Short mmCIF file of N, CA and C in Angstrom, two decimals:
data_model
loop_
_atom_site.label_atom_id
_atom_site.label_comp_id
_atom_site.label_asym_id
_atom_site.label_seq_id
_atom_site.Cartn_x
_atom_site.Cartn_y
_atom_site.Cartn_z
N ARG I 1 103.69 67.93 83.21
CA ARG I 1 104.69 68.52 84.08
C ARG I 1 105.84 67.54 84.27
N SER I 2 106.99 68.14 84.53
CA SER I 2 108.16 67.30 84.79
C SER I 2 108.05 66.70 86.19
N ALA I 3 108.86 65.69 86.45
CA ALA I 3 108.87 65.06 87.77
C ALA I 3 109.28 66.08 88.84
N GLN I 4 110.23 66.95 88.49
CA GLN I 4 110.67 67.98 89.44
C GLN I 4 109.54 68.97 89.74
N ALA I 5 108.77 69.34 88.72
CA ALA I 5 107.64 70.25 88.93
C ALA I 5 106.58 69.60 89.80
N GLU I 6 106.29 68.33 89.55
CA GLU I 6 105.31 67.61 90.37
C GLU I 6 105.75 67.53 91.83
N GLU I 7 107.04 67.28 92.05
CA GLU I 7 107.57 67.23 93.42
C GLU I 7 107.40 68.58 94.11
N LYS I 8 107.63 69.66 93.37
CA LYS I 8 107.48 71.00 93.94
C LYS I 8 106.02 71.26 94.32
N VAL I 9 105.09 70.83 93.46
CA VAL I 9 103.67 71.01 93.74
C VAL I 9 103.28 70.23 94.99
N GLN I 10 103.72 68.99 95.09
CA GLN I 10 103.34 68.14 96.22
C GLN I 10 103.95 68.62 97.54
N SER I 11 105.22 69.00 97.50
CA SER I 11 105.92 69.37 98.73
C SER I 11 105.76 70.84 99.09
N LYS I 12 105.36 71.67 98.09
CA LYS I 12 105.29 73.11 98.26
C LYS I 12 106.65 73.69 98.69
N ARG I 13 107.71 73.01 98.25
CA ARG I 13 109.09 73.42 98.56
C ARG I 13 109.92 73.43 97.28
N LEU I 14 110.91 74.30 97.25
CA LEU I 14 111.86 74.33 96.14
C LEU I 14 112.98 73.34 96.41
N THR I 15 113.84 73.13 95.44
CA THR I 15 114.92 72.16 95.60
C THR I 15 115.88 72.54 96.73
N ASP I 16 115.96 73.83 97.08
CA ASP I 16 116.82 74.25 98.19
C ASP I 16 116.14 74.13 99.55
N GLY I 17 114.88 73.64 99.55
CA GLY I 17 114.14 73.45 100.80
C GLY I 17 113.29 74.64 101.20
N SER I 18 113.41 75.75 100.51
CA SER I 18 112.62 76.93 100.85
C SER I 18 111.20 76.79 100.34
N ILE I 19 110.30 77.60 100.88
CA ILE I 19 108.89 77.55 100.52
C ILE I 19 108.69 78.03 99.09
N ALA I 20 107.89 77.28 98.33
CA ALA I 20 107.54 77.69 96.97
C ALA I 20 106.40 78.69 97.06
N HIS I 21 106.59 79.87 96.49
CA HIS I 21 105.58 80.92 96.53
C HIS I 21 104.73 80.90 95.28
N SER I 22 103.48 81.27 95.44
CA SER I 22 102.66 81.61 94.27
C SER I 22 102.99 83.07 93.95
N PHE I 23 102.55 83.54 92.81
CA PHE I 23 102.81 84.94 92.48
C PHE I 23 102.17 85.85 93.52
N GLN I 24 100.97 85.51 93.97
CA GLN I 24 100.27 86.32 94.97
C GLN I 24 101.01 86.33 96.32
N SER I 25 101.49 85.16 96.76
CA SER I 25 102.20 85.14 98.04
C SER I 25 103.55 85.86 97.93
N LEU I 26 104.15 85.80 96.75
CA LEU I 26 105.39 86.54 96.53
C LEU I 26 105.14 88.04 96.61
N LEU I 27 104.04 88.51 96.01
CA LEU I 27 103.70 89.93 96.10
C LEU I 27 103.42 90.35 97.54
N ARG I 28 102.75 89.49 98.31
CA ARG I 28 102.50 89.81 99.72
C ARG I 28 103.82 89.92 100.47
N ASN I 29 104.77 89.05 100.15
CA ASN I 29 106.08 89.10 100.78
C ASN I 29 106.80 90.39 100.41
N LEU I 30 106.74 90.77 99.14
CA LEU I 30 107.39 92.00 98.70
C LEU I 30 106.73 93.23 99.31
N ALA I 31 105.45 93.13 99.64
CA ALA I 31 104.72 94.26 100.23
C ALA I 31 105.20 94.59 101.65
N THR I 32 106.02 93.73 102.24
CA THR I 32 106.54 94.00 103.59
C THR I 32 107.74 94.93 103.55
N ILE I 33 108.21 95.28 102.37
CA ILE I 33 109.35 96.18 102.23
C ILE I 33 108.86 97.61 102.45
N VAL I 34 109.50 98.33 103.35
CA VAL I 34 109.06 99.69 103.68
C VAL I 34 110.24 100.65 103.72
N ARG I 35 109.92 101.92 103.59
CA ARG I 35 110.88 103.00 103.80
C ARG I 35 110.28 103.90 104.86
N ASN I 36 110.96 104.03 105.99
CA ASN I 36 110.52 104.88 107.08
C ASN I 36 111.28 106.20 107.04
N THR I 37 110.56 107.30 107.12
CA THR I 37 111.18 108.61 107.23
C THR I 37 111.19 108.97 108.71
N CYS I 38 112.37 109.25 109.24
CA CYS I 38 112.53 109.45 110.67
C CYS I 38 113.05 110.85 110.98
N LEU I 39 112.71 111.30 112.16
CA LEU I 39 113.18 112.56 112.68
C LEU I 39 113.43 112.37 114.16
N SER I 40 114.55 112.80 114.64
CA SER I 40 114.90 112.63 116.05
C SER I 40 113.92 113.39 116.94
N ARG I 41 113.60 112.83 118.09
CA ARG I 41 112.72 113.51 119.05
C ARG I 41 113.32 114.84 119.50
N ASP I 42 114.62 114.87 119.59
CA ASP I 42 115.31 116.06 120.06
C ASP I 42 115.62 117.04 118.94
N ALA I 43 115.13 116.75 117.75
CA ALA I 43 115.44 117.59 116.59
C ALA I 43 114.80 118.96 116.71
N GLU I 44 115.54 119.95 116.30
CA GLU I 44 115.02 121.32 116.29
C GLU I 44 114.32 121.56 114.96
N ALA I 45 113.53 122.62 114.90
CA ALA I 45 112.83 122.96 113.66
C ALA I 45 113.84 123.13 112.54
N GLY I 46 113.51 122.59 111.38
CA GLY I 46 114.38 122.70 110.23
C GLY I 46 115.43 121.62 110.13
N THR I 47 115.48 120.72 111.12
CA THR I 47 116.45 119.63 111.09
C THR I 47 116.03 118.63 110.02
N SER I 48 117.01 118.14 109.31
CA SER I 48 116.73 117.17 108.25
C SER I 48 116.25 115.84 108.81
N SER I 49 115.38 115.20 108.04
CA SER I 49 114.95 113.84 108.39
C SER I 49 115.90 112.86 107.71
N PHE I 50 115.76 111.59 108.05
CA PHE I 50 116.55 110.54 107.42
C PHE I 50 115.64 109.35 107.18
N THR I 51 116.03 108.50 106.26
CA THR I 51 115.20 107.35 105.93
C THR I 51 115.91 106.05 106.32
N ILE I 52 115.09 105.09 106.67
CA ILE I 52 115.56 103.74 106.96
C ILE I 52 114.75 102.80 106.09
N ASP I 53 115.43 102.04 105.25
CA ASP I 53 114.77 101.07 104.38
C ASP I 53 114.86 99.67 104.98
N THR I 54 113.83 98.88 104.71
CA THR I 54 113.83 97.48 105.12
C THR I 54 115.04 96.78 104.51
N GLN I 55 115.69 95.95 105.28
CA GLN I 55 116.76 95.10 104.76
C GLN I 55 116.10 93.95 104.00
N LEU I 56 116.38 93.84 102.69
CA LEU I 56 115.75 92.80 101.88
C LEU I 56 116.25 91.42 102.26
N THR I 57 115.32 90.46 102.26
CA THR I 57 115.72 89.07 102.46
C THR I 57 116.32 88.55 101.15
N GLN I 58 116.96 87.41 101.20
CA GLN I 58 117.52 86.80 100.00
C GLN I 58 116.44 86.55 98.95
N LYS I 59 115.29 86.05 99.40
CA LYS I 59 114.18 85.76 98.48
C LYS I 59 113.65 87.04 97.83
N GLN I 60 113.57 88.13 98.59
CA GLN I 60 113.11 89.40 98.04
C GLN I 60 114.11 89.92 97.00
N GLN I 61 115.39 89.77 97.28
CA GLN I 61 116.40 90.19 96.31
C GLN I 61 116.28 89.37 95.02
N GLU I 62 116.09 88.06 95.17
CA GLU I 62 115.94 87.19 94.00
C GLU I 62 114.69 87.55 93.21
N ALA I 63 113.60 87.85 93.92
CA ALA I 63 112.34 88.22 93.25
C ALA I 63 112.51 89.49 92.45
N PHE I 64 113.16 90.50 93.01
CA PHE I 64 113.39 91.74 92.27
C PHE I 64 114.26 91.50 91.05
N HIS I 65 115.24 90.66 91.20
CA HIS I 65 116.10 90.33 90.06
C HIS I 65 115.28 89.68 88.94
N LEU I 66 114.42 88.73 89.30
CA LEU I 66 113.59 88.06 88.30
C LEU I 66 112.57 89.03 87.67
N LEU I 67 111.99 89.91 88.49
CA LEU I 67 111.03 90.86 87.96
C LEU I 67 111.68 91.81 86.95
N LYS I 68 112.93 92.17 87.20
CA LYS I 68 113.64 93.06 86.28
C LYS I 68 113.92 92.36 84.95
N GLU I 69 113.95 91.03 84.95
CA GLU I 69 114.25 90.27 83.74
C GLU I 69 113.03 90.11 82.82
N ILE I 70 111.84 90.43 83.32
CA ILE I 70 110.62 90.25 82.54
C ILE I 70 110.61 91.27 81.40
N LYS I 71 110.47 90.76 80.22
CA LYS I 71 110.38 91.60 79.02
C LYS I 71 108.91 91.65 78.60
N MET I 72 108.39 92.84 78.47
CA MET I 72 106.99 92.98 78.09
C MET I 72 106.90 93.56 76.70
N SER I 73 106.01 93.01 75.93
CA SER I 73 105.75 93.51 74.60
C SER I 73 104.40 94.22 74.65
N VAL I 74 104.39 95.49 74.31
CA VAL I 74 103.16 96.27 74.37
C VAL I 74 102.69 96.55 72.95
N THR I 75 101.45 96.19 72.68
CA THR I 75 100.86 96.45 71.38
C THR I 75 99.89 97.62 71.55
N PRO I 76 100.10 98.70 70.80
CA PRO I 76 99.20 99.85 70.95
C PRO I 76 97.78 99.50 70.51
N VAL I 77 96.83 100.05 71.24
CA VAL I 77 95.43 99.84 70.91
C VAL I 77 94.96 101.09 70.17
N LEU I 78 94.49 100.89 68.96
CA LEU I 78 94.03 102.01 68.16
C LEU I 78 92.53 102.22 68.40
N PRO I 79 92.11 103.47 68.47
CA PRO I 79 90.67 103.73 68.67
C PRO I 79 89.85 103.24 67.48
N CYS I 80 88.63 102.83 67.74
CA CYS I 80 87.74 102.35 66.68
C CYS I 80 87.18 103.48 65.87
#
């Protein structure tokens, strides 16, 4: 490992001072993103609902950007 990688492992921090996530902790963080479907208490029958999405943190935005960059190569599995 590089000296920078070793420092990250020891400190559990990135160069910007933020917490270094494992893939699992990053997924737990992303799991906090929600979409709520809301309806006013005073709404009459047939009134449309509306949605409120979680405001993404900077780290969540960065994670989604990185996940979109992953290129996967799929090899078809042929039956025996």
